[in-house]
PDB file of C-alpha atoms in Angstrom:
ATOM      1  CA  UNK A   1      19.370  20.600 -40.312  1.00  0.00           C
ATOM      2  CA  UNK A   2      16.094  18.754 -40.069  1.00  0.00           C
ATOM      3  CA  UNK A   3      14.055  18.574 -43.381  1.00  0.00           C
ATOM      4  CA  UNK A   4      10.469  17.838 -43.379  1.00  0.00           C
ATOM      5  CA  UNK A   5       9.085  16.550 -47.028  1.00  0.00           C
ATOM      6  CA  UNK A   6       6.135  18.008 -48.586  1.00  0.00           C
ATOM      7  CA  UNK A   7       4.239  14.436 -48.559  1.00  0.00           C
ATOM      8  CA  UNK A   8       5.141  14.397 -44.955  1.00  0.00           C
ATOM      9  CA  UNK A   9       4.021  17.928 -44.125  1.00  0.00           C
ATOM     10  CA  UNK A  10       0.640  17.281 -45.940  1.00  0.00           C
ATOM     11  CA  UNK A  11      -0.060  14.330 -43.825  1.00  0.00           C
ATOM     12  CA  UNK A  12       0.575  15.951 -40.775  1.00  0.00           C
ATOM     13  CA  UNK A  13      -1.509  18.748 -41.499  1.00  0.00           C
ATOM     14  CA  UNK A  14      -3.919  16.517 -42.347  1.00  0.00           C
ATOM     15  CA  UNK A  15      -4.025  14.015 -39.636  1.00  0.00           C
ATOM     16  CA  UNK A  16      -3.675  17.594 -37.162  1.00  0.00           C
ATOM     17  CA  UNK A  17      -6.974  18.044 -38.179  1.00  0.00           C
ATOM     18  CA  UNK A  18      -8.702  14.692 -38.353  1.00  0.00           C
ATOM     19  CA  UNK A  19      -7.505  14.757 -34.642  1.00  0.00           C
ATOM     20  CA  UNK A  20      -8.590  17.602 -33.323  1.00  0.00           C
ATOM     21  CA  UNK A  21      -4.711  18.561 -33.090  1.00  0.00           C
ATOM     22  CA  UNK A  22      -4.655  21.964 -35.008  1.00  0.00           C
ATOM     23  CA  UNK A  23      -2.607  24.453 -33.265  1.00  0.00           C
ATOM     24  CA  UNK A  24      -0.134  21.820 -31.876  1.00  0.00           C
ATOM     25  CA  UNK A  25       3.562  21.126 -32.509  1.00  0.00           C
ATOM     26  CA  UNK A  26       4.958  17.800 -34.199  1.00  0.00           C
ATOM     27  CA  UNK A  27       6.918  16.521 -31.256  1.00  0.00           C
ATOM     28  CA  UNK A  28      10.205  14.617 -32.713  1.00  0.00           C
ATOM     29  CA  UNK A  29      12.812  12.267 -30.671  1.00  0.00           C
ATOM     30  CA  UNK A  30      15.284   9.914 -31.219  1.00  0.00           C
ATOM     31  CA  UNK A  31      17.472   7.097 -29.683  1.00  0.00           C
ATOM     32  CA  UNK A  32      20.479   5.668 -30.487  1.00  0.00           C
ATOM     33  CA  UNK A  33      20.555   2.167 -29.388  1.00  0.00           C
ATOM     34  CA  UNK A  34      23.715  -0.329 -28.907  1.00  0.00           C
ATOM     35  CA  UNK A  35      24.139  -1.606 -32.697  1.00  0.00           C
ATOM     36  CA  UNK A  36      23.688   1.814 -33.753  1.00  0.00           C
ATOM     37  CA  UNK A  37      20.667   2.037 -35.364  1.00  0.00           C
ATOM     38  CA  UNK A  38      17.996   4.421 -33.772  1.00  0.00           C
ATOM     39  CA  UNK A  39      13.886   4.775 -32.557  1.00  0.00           C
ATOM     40  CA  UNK A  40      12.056   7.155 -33.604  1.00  0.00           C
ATOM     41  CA  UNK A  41       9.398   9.005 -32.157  1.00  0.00           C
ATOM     42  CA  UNK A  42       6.637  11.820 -33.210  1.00  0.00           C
ATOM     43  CA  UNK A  43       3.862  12.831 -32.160  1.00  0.00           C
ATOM     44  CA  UNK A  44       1.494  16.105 -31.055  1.00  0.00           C
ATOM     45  CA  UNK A  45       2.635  18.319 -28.476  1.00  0.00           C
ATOM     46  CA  UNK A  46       2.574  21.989 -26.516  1.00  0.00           C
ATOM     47  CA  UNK A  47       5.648  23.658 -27.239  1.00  0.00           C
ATOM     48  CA  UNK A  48       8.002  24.069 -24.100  1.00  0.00           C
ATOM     49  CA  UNK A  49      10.563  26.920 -23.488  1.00  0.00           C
ATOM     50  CA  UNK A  50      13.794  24.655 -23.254  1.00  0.00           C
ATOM     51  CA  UNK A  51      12.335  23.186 -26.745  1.00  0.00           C
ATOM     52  CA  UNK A  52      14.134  24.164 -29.956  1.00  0.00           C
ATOM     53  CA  UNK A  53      11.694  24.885 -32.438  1.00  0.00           C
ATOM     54  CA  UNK A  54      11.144  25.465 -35.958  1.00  0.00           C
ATOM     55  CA  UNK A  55       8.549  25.525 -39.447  1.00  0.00           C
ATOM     56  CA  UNK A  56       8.410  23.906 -42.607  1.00  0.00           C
ATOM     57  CA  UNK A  57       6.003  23.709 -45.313  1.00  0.00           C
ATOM     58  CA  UNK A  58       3.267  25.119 -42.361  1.00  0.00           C
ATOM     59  CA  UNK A  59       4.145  22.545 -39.676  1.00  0.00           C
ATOM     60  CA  UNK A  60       5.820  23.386 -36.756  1.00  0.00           C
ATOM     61  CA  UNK A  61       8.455  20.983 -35.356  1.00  0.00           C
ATOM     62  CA  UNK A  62       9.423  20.290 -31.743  1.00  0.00           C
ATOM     63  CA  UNK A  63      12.372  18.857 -30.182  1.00  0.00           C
ATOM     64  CA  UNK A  64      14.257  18.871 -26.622  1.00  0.00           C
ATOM     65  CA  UNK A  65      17.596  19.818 -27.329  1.00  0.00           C
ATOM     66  CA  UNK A  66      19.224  16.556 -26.510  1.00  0.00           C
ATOM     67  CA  UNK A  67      18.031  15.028 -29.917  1.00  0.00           C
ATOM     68  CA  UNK A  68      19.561  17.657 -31.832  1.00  0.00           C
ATOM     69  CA  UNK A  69      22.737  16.040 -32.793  1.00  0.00           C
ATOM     70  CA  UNK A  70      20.354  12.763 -33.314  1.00  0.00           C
ATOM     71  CA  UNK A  71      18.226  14.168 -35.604  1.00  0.00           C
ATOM     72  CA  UNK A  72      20.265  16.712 -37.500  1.00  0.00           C
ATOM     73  CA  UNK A  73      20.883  15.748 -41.064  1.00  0.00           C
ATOM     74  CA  UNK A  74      17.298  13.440 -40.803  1.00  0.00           C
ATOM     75  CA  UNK A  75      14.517  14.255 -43.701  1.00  0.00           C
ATOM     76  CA  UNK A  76      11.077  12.679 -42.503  1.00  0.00           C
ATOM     77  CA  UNK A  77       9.120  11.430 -45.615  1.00  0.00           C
ATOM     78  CA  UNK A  78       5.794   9.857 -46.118  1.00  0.00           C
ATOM     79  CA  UNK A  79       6.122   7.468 -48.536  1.00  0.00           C
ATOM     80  CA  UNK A  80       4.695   4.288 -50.163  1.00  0.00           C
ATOM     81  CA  UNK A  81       6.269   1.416 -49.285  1.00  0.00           C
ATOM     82  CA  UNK A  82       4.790  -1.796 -50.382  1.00  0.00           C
ATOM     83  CA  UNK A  83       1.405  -1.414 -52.725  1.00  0.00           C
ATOM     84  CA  UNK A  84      -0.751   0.603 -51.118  1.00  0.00           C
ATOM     85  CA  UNK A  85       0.974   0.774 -47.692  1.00  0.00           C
ATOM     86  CA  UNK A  86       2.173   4.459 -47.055  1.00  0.00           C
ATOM     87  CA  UNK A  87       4.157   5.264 -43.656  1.00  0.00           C
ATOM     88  CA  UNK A  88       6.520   8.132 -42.443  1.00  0.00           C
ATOM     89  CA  UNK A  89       9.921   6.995 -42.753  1.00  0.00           C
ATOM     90  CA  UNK A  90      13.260   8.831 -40.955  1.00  0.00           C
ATOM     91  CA  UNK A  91      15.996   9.195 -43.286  1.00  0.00           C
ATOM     92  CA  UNK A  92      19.077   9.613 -41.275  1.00  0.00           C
ATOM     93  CA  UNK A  93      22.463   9.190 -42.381  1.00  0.00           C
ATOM     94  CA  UNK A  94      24.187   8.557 -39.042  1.00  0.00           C
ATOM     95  CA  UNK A  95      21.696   5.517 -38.202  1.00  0.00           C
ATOM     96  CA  UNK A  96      23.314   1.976 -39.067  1.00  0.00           C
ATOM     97  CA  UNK A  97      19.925   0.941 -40.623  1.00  0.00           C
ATOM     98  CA  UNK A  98      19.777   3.990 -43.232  1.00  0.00           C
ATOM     99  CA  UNK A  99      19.424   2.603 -46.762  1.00  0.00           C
ATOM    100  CA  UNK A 100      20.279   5.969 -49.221  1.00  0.00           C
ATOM    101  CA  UNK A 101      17.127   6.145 -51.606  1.00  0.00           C
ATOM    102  CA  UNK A 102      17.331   5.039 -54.798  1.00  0.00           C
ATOM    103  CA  UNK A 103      17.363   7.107 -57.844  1.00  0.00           C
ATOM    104  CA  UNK A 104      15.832   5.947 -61.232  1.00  0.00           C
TER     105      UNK A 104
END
C-alpha cells in the first residue's frame, strides 16, 4: 500500500491551488534502474480509466498500473532536509538507495 504523509498531503493541496491545479489527481511513477535504486516522478494529472486510483488525507493519487509493484510499500513525505530546505522525499523499502528514518 501507498501512504501519503500529512506534511505531504498539505503541500499538495497547497501547491494544487497556488497552481491553478484544484480538481486534479497527483500523478505518481517510478523506475527501477540497473543498480537498483529508482526515479521518481509526480506531478498533476486527469485521471484515466486503466489508472488505479485512490485518496488520502483529501488528495487523490494516480498511477498506471505498471508502477504498482514499484511503488507499493512507498510513504511520500515532505520533509526538512538541510536548514530550511524542505522537499518531498519517496520512502521505499525495495529501492537500493532507501535509508530507514531515524528515530530519536
Amino acid at each position: 500500500m501507498f501512504t501519503l504523509t500529512e506534511s505531504a498531503a498539505e503541500q499538495i493541496r497547497s501547491a494544487a491551488s497556488r497552481g491553478g491545479a484544484e480538481g486534479m489527481a497527483l500523478r505518481l511513477a517510478a523506475v527501477r534502474n540497473d543498480d537498483g535504486s529508482y526515479d521518481y516522478r509526480m506531478g498533476f494529472d486527469d485521471v484515466t480509466d486503466d489508472d488505479i486510483s485512490f485518496r488520502q488525507s483529501g488528495v487523490e493519487i494516480v498511477m498506471a498500473p505498471e508502477y504498482v509493484p514499484l511503488l507499493d510499500e512507498t510513504t511520500l513525505d515532505f520533509v526538512e532536509l538541510d536548514d530550511g530546505q524542505q522537499q518531498f522525499i519517496f520512502l521505499n523499502p525495495k529501492d537500493s538507495n532507501y535509508v530507514p528514518p531515524q528515530t530519536d
